[in-house]
Amino acid sequence: QVQVTESGGGSVQAGGSLRLSCTAPEITSNSCTMDWYRHPSEDERAWVPGYERDWVASLSVDGGTTYLPSVEGRFVISGDKPKHTVYLQMNNLKPDDTAMYSCKICVANDCYSGPQDCYYGQGTRVTVSS
């Protein structure tokens, strides 16, 4: 089982910044897509099947980025695919951003064809106070 580890969470005041990291150094194939999700921090579960979570940002195979509208302009997703690491720079944080943030890394031998395997982290908690 590939270990995926997030870090960088913490408690900040509104308007502050945090940088989250997610890495999976044991991955041996190519990292294709990378995503960040979030869910209410009262619940420690990150990837229980069927558990609803909010998608936050994606980094595509070709390096393109997409964002949840409420975070666009404040959050930036970036990645170091050869190192199987993805980041989320979060600026101008708001209390509504309080959540457990989790990453997903999907890998394949060929990112443009064939099946992909996806690996999930357990999350890092972000708390934003007003």
mmCIF file of N, CA and C in Angstrom:
data_model
loop_
_atom_site.group_PDB
_atom_site.id
_atom_site.type_symbol
_atom_site.label_atom_id
_atom_site.label_comp_id
_atom_site.label_asym_id
_atom_site.label_seq_id
_atom_site.Cartn_x
_atom_site.Cartn_y
_atom_site.Cartn_z
ATOM 1 N N GLN A 1 0.834 -1.183 0.000
ATOM 2 C CA GLN A 1 0.000 0.000 0.000
ATOM 3 C C GLN A 1 0.878 1.245 0.000
ATOM 4 N N VAL A 2 0.630 2.135 -0.932
ATOM 5 C CA VAL A 2 1.409 3.358 -1.022
ATOM 6 C C VAL A 2 0.989 4.326 0.077
ATOM 7 N N GLN A 3 1.951 4.871 0.772
ATOM 8 C CA GLN A 3 1.689 5.842 1.827
ATOM 9 C C GLN A 3 1.662 7.243 1.243
ATOM 10 N N VAL A 4 0.565 7.961 1.495
ATOM 11 C CA VAL A 4 0.433 9.345 1.050
ATOM 12 C C VAL A 4 0.333 10.222 2.293
ATOM 13 N N THR A 5 1.189 11.208 2.394
ATOM 14 C CA THR A 5 1.269 12.011 3.608
ATOM 15 C C THR A 5 1.076 13.486 3.311
ATOM 16 N N GLU A 6 0.098 14.096 3.989
ATOM 17 C CA GLU A 6 -0.098 15.538 3.895
ATOM 18 C C GLU A 6 0.523 16.218 5.109
ATOM 19 N N SER A 7 0.891 17.476 4.920
ATOM 20 C CA SER A 7 1.401 18.298 6.020
ATOM 21 C C SER A 7 1.134 19.759 5.713
ATOM 22 N N GLY A 8 1.356 20.603 6.707
ATOM 23 C CA GLY A 8 1.230 22.039 6.503
ATOM 24 C C GLY A 8 -0.017 22.663 7.070
ATOM 25 N N GLY A 9 -0.928 21.854 7.571
ATOM 26 C CA GLY A 9 -2.131 22.416 8.159
ATOM 27 C C GLY A 9 -1.821 23.142 9.466
ATOM 28 N N GLY A 10 -2.812 23.840 9.970
ATOM 29 C CA GLY A 10 -2.639 24.557 11.216
ATOM 30 C C GLY A 10 -3.782 25.515 11.462
ATOM 31 N N SER A 11 -3.588 26.379 12.455
ATOM 32 C CA SER A 11 -4.587 27.373 12.817
ATOM 33 C C SER A 11 -4.072 28.761 12.479
ATOM 34 N N VAL A 12 -4.877 29.520 11.755
ATOM 35 C CA VAL A 12 -4.507 30.878 11.372
ATOM 36 C C VAL A 12 -5.704 31.791 11.532
ATOM 37 N N GLN A 13 -5.438 33.071 11.560
ATOM 38 C CA GLN A 13 -6.524 34.039 11.552
ATOM 39 C C GLN A 13 -6.936 34.338 10.125
ATOM 40 N N ALA A 14 -8.161 34.817 9.976
ATOM 41 C CA ALA A 14 -8.658 35.202 8.658
ATOM 42 C C ALA A 14 -7.679 36.175 8.005
ATOM 43 N N GLY A 15 -7.435 35.951 6.720
ATOM 44 C CA GLY A 15 -6.478 36.758 5.983
ATOM 45 C C GLY A 15 -5.092 36.154 5.927
ATOM 46 N N GLY A 16 -4.855 35.138 6.730
ATOM 47 C CA GLY A 16 -3.557 34.496 6.767
ATOM 48 C C GLY A 16 -3.355 33.509 5.632
ATOM 49 N N SER A 17 -2.186 32.866 5.630
ATOM 50 C CA SER A 17 -1.817 31.933 4.570
ATOM 51 C C SER A 17 -1.269 30.637 5.165
ATOM 52 N N LEU A 18 -1.445 29.573 4.421
ATOM 53 C CA LEU A 18 -0.852 28.280 4.729
ATOM 54 C C LEU A 18 -0.448 27.624 3.424
ATOM 55 N N ARG A 19 0.566 26.760 3.490
ATOM 56 C CA ARG A 19 0.968 25.973 2.326
ATOM 57 C C ARG A 19 0.911 24.501 2.700
ATOM 58 N N LEU A 20 0.032 23.782 2.030
ATOM 59 C CA LEU A 20 -0.113 22.356 2.275
ATOM 60 C C LEU A 20 0.777 21.582 1.312
ATOM 61 N N SER A 21 1.286 20.459 1.794
ATOM 62 C CA SER A 21 2.087 19.569 0.972
ATOM 63 C C SER A 21 1.516 18.166 1.049
ATOM 64 N N CYS A 22 1.679 17.438 -0.019
ATOM 65 C CA CYS A 22 1.232 16.046 -0.080
ATOM 66 C C CYS A 22 2.274 15.280 -0.879
ATOM 67 N N THR A 23 2.784 14.217 -0.321
ATOM 68 C CA THR A 23 3.831 13.475 -1.012
ATOM 69 C C THR A 23 3.632 11.981 -0.876
ATOM 70 N N ALA A 24 4.057 11.260 -1.900
ATOM 71 C CA ALA A 24 3.956 9.800 -1.923
ATOM 72 C C ALA A 24 5.231 9.255 -2.549
ATOM 73 N N PRO A 25 6.315 9.261 -1.819
ATOM 74 C CA PRO A 25 7.619 8.897 -2.397
ATOM 75 C C PRO A 25 7.735 7.447 -2.846
ATOM 76 N N GLU A 26 6.811 6.580 -2.392
ATOM 77 C CA GLU A 26 6.896 5.164 -2.766
ATOM 78 C C GLU A 26 6.340 4.881 -4.149
ATOM 79 N N ILE A 27 5.679 5.859 -4.764
ATOM 80 C CA ILE A 27 5.109 5.647 -6.092
ATOM 81 C C ILE A 27 6.227 5.374 -7.089
ATOM 82 N N THR A 28 6.027 4.352 -7.919
ATOM 83 C CA THR A 28 7.067 3.982 -8.877
ATOM 84 C C THR A 28 6.677 4.272 -10.322
ATOM 85 N N SER A 29 5.398 4.556 -10.580
ATOM 86 C CA SER A 29 4.984 4.909 -11.937
ATOM 87 C C SER A 29 4.838 6.429 -12.032
ATOM 88 N N ASN A 30 4.212 6.916 -13.116
ATOM 89 C CA ASN A 30 4.133 8.359 -13.339
ATOM 90 C C ASN A 30 2.940 8.983 -12.624
ATOM 91 N N SER A 31 3.159 10.089 -11.958
ATOM 92 C CA SER A 31 2.041 10.852 -11.400
ATOM 93 C C SER A 31 1.350 11.599 -12.544
ATOM 94 N N CYS A 32 0.061 11.385 -12.687
ATOM 95 C CA CYS A 32 -0.681 11.953 -13.815
ATOM 96 C C CYS A 32 -1.488 13.179 -13.403
ATOM 97 N N THR A 33 -2.468 12.979 -12.549
ATOM 98 C CA THR A 33 -3.286 14.073 -12.054
ATOM 99 C C THR A 33 -3.175 14.138 -10.536
ATOM 100 N N MET A 34 -3.344 15.352 -10.026
ATOM 101 C CA MET A 34 -3.246 15.579 -8.590
ATOM 102 C C MET A 34 -4.386 16.489 -8.173
ATOM 103 N N ASP A 35 -5.032 16.168 -7.074
ATOM 104 C CA ASP A 35 -6.198 16.930 -6.633
ATOM 105 C C ASP A 35 -6.139 17.173 -5.127
ATOM 106 N N TRP A 36 -6.794 18.244 -4.734
ATOM 107 C CA TRP A 36 -7.043 18.515 -3.324
ATOM 108 C C TRP A 36 -8.551 18.536 -3.082
ATOM 109 N N TYR A 37 -8.935 17.965 -1.942
ATOM 110 C CA TYR A 37 -10.319 17.951 -1.503
ATOM 111 C C TYR A 37 -10.371 18.480 -0.068
ATOM 112 N N ARG A 38 -11.580 18.782 0.399
ATOM 113 C CA ARG A 38 -11.723 19.151 1.804
ATOM 114 C C ARG A 38 -13.074 18.662 2.328
ATOM 115 N N HIS A 39 -13.147 18.455 3.626
ATOM 116 C CA HIS A 39 -14.395 18.050 4.263
ATOM 117 C C HIS A 39 -14.396 18.576 5.684
ATOM 118 N N PRO A 40 -15.565 18.673 6.311
ATOM 119 C CA PRO A 40 -15.653 19.282 7.639
ATOM 120 C C PRO A 40 -14.678 18.659 8.611
ATOM 121 N N SER A 41 -13.957 19.497 9.330
ATOM 122 C CA SER A 41 -12.891 18.984 10.177
ATOM 123 C C SER A 41 -13.406 18.319 11.442
ATOM 124 N N GLU A 42 -14.716 18.372 11.712
ATOM 125 C CA GLU A 42 -15.229 17.669 12.876
ATOM 126 C C GLU A 42 -15.145 16.166 12.666
ATOM 127 N N ASP A 43 -15.047 15.769 11.408
ATOM 128 C CA ASP A 43 -15.021 14.353 11.097
ATOM 129 C C ASP A 43 -13.630 13.983 10.607
ATOM 130 N N GLU A 44 -12.979 13.063 11.276
ATOM 131 C CA GLU A 44 -11.606 12.715 10.935
ATOM 132 C C GLU A 44 -11.504 11.835 9.699
ATOM 133 N N ARG A 45 -12.623 11.292 9.239
ATOM 134 C CA ARG A 45 -12.553 10.399 8.095
ATOM 135 C C ARG A 45 -12.232 11.184 6.835
ATOM 136 N N ALA A 46 -11.322 10.669 6.053
ATOM 137 C CA ALA A 46 -10.944 11.367 4.826
ATOM 138 C C ALA A 46 -11.497 10.676 3.602
ATOM 139 N N TRP A 47 -11.343 9.376 3.546
ATOM 140 C CA TRP A 47 -11.699 8.691 2.312
ATOM 141 C C TRP A 47 -12.586 7.484 2.563
ATOM 142 N N VAL A 48 -13.517 7.600 3.478
ATOM 143 C CA VAL A 48 -14.509 6.543 3.656
ATOM 144 C C VAL A 48 -15.363 6.485 2.392
ATOM 145 N N PRO A 49 -15.519 5.321 1.790
ATOM 146 C CA PRO A 49 -16.288 5.232 0.542
ATOM 147 C C PRO A 49 -17.669 5.847 0.689
ATOM 148 N N GLY A 50 -18.001 6.692 -0.234
ATOM 149 C CA GLY A 50 -19.303 7.328 -0.227
ATOM 150 C C GLY A 50 -19.380 8.580 0.616
ATOM 151 N N TYR A 51 -18.331 8.880 1.335
ATOM 152 C CA TYR A 51 -18.360 10.073 2.176
ATOM 153 C C TYR A 51 -18.234 11.302 1.304
ATOM 154 N N GLU A 52 -19.104 12.254 1.517
ATOM 155 C CA GLU A 52 -19.121 13.431 0.674
ATOM 156 C C GLU A 52 -18.003 14.384 1.062
ATOM 157 N N ARG A 53 -17.287 14.840 0.074
ATOM 158 C CA ARG A 53 -16.239 15.829 0.298
ATOM 159 C C ARG A 53 -16.271 16.814 -0.851
ATOM 160 N N ASP A 54 -15.688 17.964 -0.632
ATOM 161 C CA ASP A 54 -15.684 19.021 -1.645
ATOM 162 C C ASP A 54 -14.357 19.012 -2.394
ATOM 163 N N TRP A 55 -14.448 18.977 -3.695
ATOM 164 C CA TRP A 55 -13.263 19.134 -4.525
ATOM 165 C C TRP A 55 -12.800 20.586 -4.443
ATOM 166 N N VAL A 56 -11.511 20.802 -4.355
ATOM 167 C CA VAL A 56 -10.978 22.154 -4.195
ATOM 168 C C VAL A 56 -10.167 22.590 -5.422
ATOM 169 N N ALA A 57 -9.267 21.722 -5.876
ATOM 170 C CA ALA A 57 -8.384 22.127 -6.982
ATOM 171 C C ALA A 57 -7.797 20.902 -7.640
ATOM 172 N N SER A 58 -7.457 21.048 -8.927
ATOM 173 C CA SER A 58 -6.859 19.957 -9.698
ATOM 174 C C SER A 58 -5.669 20.445 -10.498
ATOM 175 N N LEU A 59 -4.707 19.540 -10.647
ATOM 176 C CA LEU A 59 -3.564 19.738 -11.540
ATOM 177 C C LEU A 59 -3.636 18.622 -12.572
ATOM 178 N N SER A 60 -3.794 18.997 -13.839
ATOM 179 C CA SER A 60 -4.033 18.004 -14.880
ATOM 180 C C SER A 60 -2.728 17.370 -15.354
ATOM 181 N N VAL A 61 -2.876 16.393 -16.243
ATOM 182 C CA VAL A 61 -1.722 15.718 -16.824
ATOM 183 C C VAL A 61 -0.791 16.721 -17.498
ATOM 184 N N ASP A 62 -1.382 17.687 -18.172
ATOM 185 C CA ASP A 62 -0.605 18.663 -18.933
ATOM 186 C C ASP A 62 -0.211 19.890 -18.119
ATOM 187 N N GLY A 63 -0.523 19.869 -16.819
ATOM 188 C CA GLY A 63 -0.123 20.991 -15.972
ATOM 189 C C GLY A 63 -1.172 22.073 -15.814
ATOM 190 N N GLY A 64 -2.320 21.892 -16.448
ATOM 191 C CA GLY A 64 -3.383 22.868 -16.284
ATOM 192 C C GLY A 64 -3.991 22.782 -14.889
ATOM 193 N N THR A 65 -4.539 23.907 -14.436
ATOM 194 C CA THR A 65 -5.127 23.956 -13.098
ATOM 195 C C THR A 65 -6.579 24.386 -13.160
ATOM 196 N N THR A 66 -7.385 23.843 -12.280
ATOM 197 C CA THR A 66 -8.780 24.265 -12.134
ATOM 198 C C THR A 66 -9.087 24.354 -10.646
ATOM 199 N N TYR A 67 -10.052 25.228 -10.318
ATOM 200 C CA TYR A 67 -10.333 25.511 -8.917
ATOM 201 C C TYR A 67 -11.837 25.598 -8.642
ATOM 202 N N LEU A 68 -12.184 25.266 -7.412
ATOM 203 C CA LEU A 68 -13.504 25.566 -6.892
ATOM 204 C C LEU A 68 -13.660 27.090 -6.963
ATOM 205 N N PRO A 69 -14.774 27.610 -7.477
ATOM 206 C CA PRO A 69 -14.906 29.070 -7.633
ATOM 207 C C PRO A 69 -14.643 29.867 -6.360
ATOM 208 N N SER A 70 -15.014 29.329 -5.221
ATOM 209 C CA SER A 70 -14.862 30.101 -3.980
ATOM 210 C C SER A 70 -13.407 30.244 -3.540
ATOM 211 N N VAL A 71 -12.502 29.462 -4.134
ATOM 212 C CA VAL A 71 -11.092 29.578 -3.760
ATOM 213 C C VAL A 71 -10.240 30.153 -4.879
ATOM 214 N N GLU A 72 -10.796 30.248 -6.080
ATOM 215 C CA GLU A 72 -10.020 30.757 -7.207
ATOM 216 C C GLU A 72 -9.557 32.179 -6.935
ATOM 217 N N GLY A 73 -8.284 32.430 -7.221
ATOM 218 C CA GLY A 73 -7.697 33.734 -6.930
ATOM 219 C C GLY A 73 -7.054 33.800 -5.562
ATOM 220 N N ARG A 74 -7.350 32.826 -4.701
ATOM 221 C CA ARG A 74 -6.754 32.787 -3.366
ATOM 222 C C ARG A 74 -5.850 31.559 -3.193
ATOM 223 N N PHE A 75 -6.211 30.442 -3.807
ATOM 224 C CA PHE A 75 -5.449 29.204 -3.679
ATOM 225 C C PHE A 75 -4.694 28.932 -4.985
ATOM 226 N N VAL A 76 -3.526 28.315 -4.854
ATOM 227 C CA VAL A 76 -2.749 27.917 -6.028
ATOM 228 C C VAL A 76 -2.274 26.486 -5.833
ATOM 229 N N ILE A 77 -2.622 25.605 -6.780
ATOM 230 C CA ILE A 77 -2.149 24.223 -6.752
ATOM 231 C C ILE A 77 -0.921 24.122 -7.651
ATOM 232 N N SER A 78 0.079 23.401 -7.186
ATOM 233 C CA SER A 78 1.274 23.161 -7.981
ATOM 234 C C SER A 78 1.808 21.788 -7.617
ATOM 235 N N GLY A 79 2.691 21.279 -8.467
ATOM 236 C CA GLY A 79 3.185 19.944 -8.191
ATOM 237 C C GLY A 79 4.574 19.702 -8.724
ATOM 238 N N ASP A 80 5.236 18.733 -8.137
ATOM 239 C CA ASP A 80 6.515 18.215 -8.613
ATOM 240 C C ASP A 80 6.249 16.753 -8.926
ATOM 241 N N LYS A 81 5.824 16.510 -10.167
ATOM 242 C CA LYS A 81 5.359 15.152 -10.490
ATOM 243 C C LYS A 81 6.458 14.109 -10.401
ATOM 244 N N PRO A 82 7.679 14.382 -10.839
ATOM 245 C CA PRO A 82 8.727 13.360 -10.675
ATOM 246 C C PRO A 82 8.942 12.968 -9.216
ATOM 247 N N LYS A 83 8.636 13.876 -8.288
ATOM 248 C CA LYS A 83 8.781 13.568 -6.872
ATOM 249 C C LYS A 83 7.455 13.185 -6.227
ATOM 250 N N HIS A 84 6.395 13.088 -7.063
ATOM 251 C CA HIS A 84 5.074 12.646 -6.572
ATOM 252 C C HIS A 84 4.621 13.522 -5.396
ATOM 253 N N THR A 85 4.740 14.811 -5.587
ATOM 254 C CA THR A 85 4.412 15.770 -4.535
ATOM 255 C C THR A 85 3.516 16.863 -5.109
ATOM 256 N N VAL A 86 2.490 17.215 -4.368
ATOM 257 C CA VAL A 86 1.585 18.283 -4.775
ATOM 258 C C VAL A 86 1.424 19.259 -3.621
ATOM 259 N N TYR A 87 1.288 20.540 -3.975
ATOM 260 C CA TYR A 87 1.180 21.596 -2.989
ATOM 261 C C TYR A 87 -0.129 22.370 -3.175
ATOM 262 N N LEU A 88 -0.564 22.997 -2.106
ATOM 263 C CA LEU A 88 -1.696 23.922 -2.188
ATOM 264 C C LEU A 88 -1.335 25.153 -1.368
ATOM 265 N N GLN A 89 -1.047 26.248 -2.067
ATOM 266 C CA GLN A 89 -0.788 27.520 -1.404
ATOM 267 C C GLN A 89 -2.128 28.201 -1.173
ATOM 268 N N MET A 90 -2.429 28.491 0.077
ATOM 269 C CA MET A 90 -3.716 29.074 0.427
ATOM 270 C C MET A 90 -3.483 30.465 1.016
ATOM 271 N N ASN A 91 -3.982 31.480 0.330
ATOM 272 C CA ASN A 91 -3.828 32.865 0.763
ATOM 273 C C ASN A 91 -5.185 33.469 1.103
ATOM 274 N N ASN A 92 -5.142 34.542 1.859
ATOM 275 C CA ASN A 92 -6.369 35.245 2.242
ATOM 276 C C ASN A 92 -7.419 34.257 2.755
ATOM 277 N N LEU A 93 -7.023 33.433 3.686
ATOM 278 C CA LEU A 93 -7.916 32.396 4.195
ATOM 279 C C LEU A 93 -9.114 32.994 4.918
ATOM 280 N N LYS A 94 -10.225 32.288 4.801
ATOM 281 C CA LYS A 94 -11.484 32.712 5.410
ATOM 282 C C LYS A 94 -11.972 31.628 6.369
ATOM 283 N N PRO A 95 -12.805 31.988 7.344
ATOM 284 C CA PRO A 95 -13.331 30.955 8.255
ATOM 285 C C PRO A 95 -14.025 29.809 7.530
ATOM 286 N N ASP A 96 -14.662 30.101 6.404
ATOM 287 C CA ASP A 96 -15.331 29.040 5.629
ATOM 288 C C ASP A 96 -14.354 28.045 5.028
ATOM 289 N N ASP A 97 -13.063 28.367 5.027
ATOM 290 C CA ASP A 97 -12.060 27.426 4.517
ATOM 291 C C ASP A 97 -11.672 26.391 5.569
ATOM 292 N N THR A 98 -12.165 26.539 6.787
ATOM 293 C CA THR A 98 -11.867 25.570 7.838
ATOM 294 C C THR A 98 -12.345 24.184 7.431
ATOM 295 N N ALA A 99 -11.441 23.218 7.435
ATOM 296 C CA ALA A 99 -11.768 21.861 6.982
ATOM 297 C C ALA A 99 -10.547 20.969 7.132
ATOM 298 N N MET A 100 -10.778 19.665 6.908
ATOM 299 C CA MET A 100 -9.684 18.715 6.739
ATOM 300 C C MET A 100 -9.382 18.652 5.253
ATOM 301 N N TYR A 101 -8.144 18.928 4.884
ATOM 302 C CA TYR A 101 -7.744 18.934 3.478
ATOM 303 C C TYR A 101 -7.002 17.647 3.147
ATOM 304 N N SER A 102 -7.423 17.009 2.062
ATOM 305 C CA SER A 102 -6.838 15.730 1.660
ATOM 306 C C SER A 102 -6.440 15.782 0.205
ATOM 307 N N CYS A 103 -5.430 15.000 -0.155
ATOM 308 C CA CYS A 103 -4.982 14.986 -1.543
ATOM 309 C C CYS A 103 -5.266 13.626 -2.184
ATOM 310 N N LYS A 104 -5.260 13.638 -3.485
ATOM 311 C CA LYS A 104 -5.380 12.418 -4.283
ATOM 312 C C LYS A 104 -4.364 12.502 -5.408
ATOM 313 N N ILE A 105 -3.591 11.447 -5.569
ATOM 314 C CA ILE A 105 -2.613 11.373 -6.659
ATOM 315 C C ILE A 105 -2.942 10.151 -7.495
ATOM 316 N N CYS A 106 -3.146 10.350 -8.792
ATOM 317 C CA CYS A 106 -3.443 9.254 -9.711
ATOM 318 C C CYS A 106 -2.227 9.007 -10.586
ATOM 319 N N VAL A 107 -1.896 7.727 -10.743
ATOM 320 C CA VAL A 107 -0.663 7.365 -11.429
ATOM 321 C C VAL A 107 -0.929 6.324 -12.499
ATOM 322 N N ALA A 108 -0.016 6.226 -13.429
ATOM 323 C CA ALA A 108 -0.094 5.222 -14.489
ATOM 324 C C ALA A 108 1.264 5.123 -15.158
ATOM 325 N N ASN A 109 1.476 4.014 -15.865
ATOM 326 C CA ASN A 109 2.692 3.907 -16.670
ATOM 327 C C ASN A 109 2.633 4.885 -17.840
ATOM 328 N N ASP A 110 1.421 5.058 -18.400
ATOM 329 C CA ASP A 110 1.202 6.013 -19.467
ATOM 330 C C ASP A 110 -0.007 6.857 -19.081
ATOM 331 N N CYS A 111 0.223 8.122 -18.804
ATOM 332 C CA CYS A 111 -0.862 8.981 -18.310
ATOM 333 C C CYS A 111 -1.917 9.267 -19.378
ATOM 334 N N TYR A 112 -1.622 8.994 -20.637
ATOM 335 C CA TYR A 112 -2.562 9.322 -21.708
ATOM 336 C C TYR A 112 -3.351 8.118 -22.199
ATOM 337 N N SER A 113 -3.040 6.957 -21.683
ATOM 338 C CA SER A 113 -3.785 5.761 -22.073
ATOM 339 C C SER A 113 -3.667 4.739 -20.962
ATOM 340 N N GLY A 114 -4.608 3.834 -20.937
ATOM 341 C CA GLY A 114 -4.557 2.760 -19.960
ATOM 342 C C GLY A 114 -5.123 3.169 -18.620
ATOM 343 N N PRO A 115 -5.221 2.239 -17.713
ATOM 344 C CA PRO A 115 -5.827 2.503 -16.404
ATOM 345 C C PRO A 115 -4.899 3.289 -15.480
ATOM 346 N N GLN A 116 -5.520 3.986 -14.539
ATOM 347 C CA GLN A 116 -4.762 4.716 -13.532
ATOM 348 C C GLN A 116 -5.125 4.192 -12.145
ATOM 349 N N ASP A 117 -4.173 4.213 -11.275
ATOM 350 C CA ASP A 117 -4.404 3.916 -9.866
ATOM 351 C C ASP A 117 -4.344 5.221 -9.094
ATOM 352 N N CYS A 118 -5.233 5.383 -8.143
ATOM 353 C CA CYS A 118 -5.267 6.612 -7.360
ATOM 354 C C CYS A 118 -4.994 6.314 -5.890
ATOM 355 N N TYR A 119 -4.224 7.197 -5.277
ATOM 356 C CA TYR A 119 -3.848 7.054 -3.886
ATOM 357 C C TYR A 119 -4.295 8.289 -3.110
ATOM 358 N N TYR A 120 -4.724 8.060 -1.880
ATOM 359 C CA TYR A 120 -5.354 9.106 -1.096
ATOM 360 C C TYR A 120 -4.628 9.298 0.235
ATOM 361 N N GLY A 121 -4.499 10.545 0.648
ATOM 362 C CA GLY A 121 -3.955 10.825 1.966
ATOM 363 C C GLY A 121 -5.047 10.913 3.003
ATOM 364 N N GLN A 122 -4.654 10.943 4.279
ATOM 365 C CA GLN A 122 -5.625 10.986 5.365
ATOM 366 C C GLN A 122 -5.978 12.401 5.791
ATOM 367 N N GLY A 123 -5.254 13.366 5.325
ATOM 368 C CA GLY A 123 -5.672 14.743 5.568
ATOM 369 C C GLY A 123 -4.830 15.509 6.555
ATOM 370 N N THR A 124 -4.888 16.814 6.404
ATOM 371 C CA THR A 124 -4.267 17.742 7.337
ATOM 372 C C THR A 124 -5.297 18.828 7.650
ATOM 373 N N ARG A 125 -5.395 19.186 8.928
ATOM 374 C CA ARG A 125 -6.487 20.059 9.362
ATOM 375 C C ARG A 125 -6.108 21.519 9.238
ATOM 376 N N VAL A 126 -7.039 22.303 8.708
ATOM 377 C CA VAL A 126 -6.882 23.758 8.599
ATOM 378 C C VAL A 126 -8.013 24.426 9.371
ATOM 379 N N THR A 127 -7.654 25.302 10.276
ATOM 380 C CA THR A 127 -8.637 26.043 11.057
ATOM 381 C C THR A 127 -8.388 27.535 10.891
ATOM 382 N N VAL A 128 -9.410 28.243 10.456
ATOM 383 C CA VAL A 128 -9.290 29.687 10.238
ATOM 384 C C VAL A 128 -10.253 30.400 11.173
ATOM 385 N N SER A 129 -9.726 31.258 12.012
ATOM 386 C CA SER A 129 -10.560 31.985 12.962
ATOM 387 C C SER A 129 -10.805 33.412 12.485
ATOM 388 N N SER A 130 -11.943 33.934 12.873
ATOM 389 C CA SER A 130 -12.308 35.294 12.442
ATOM 390 C C SER A 130 -11.752 36.344 13.371
#
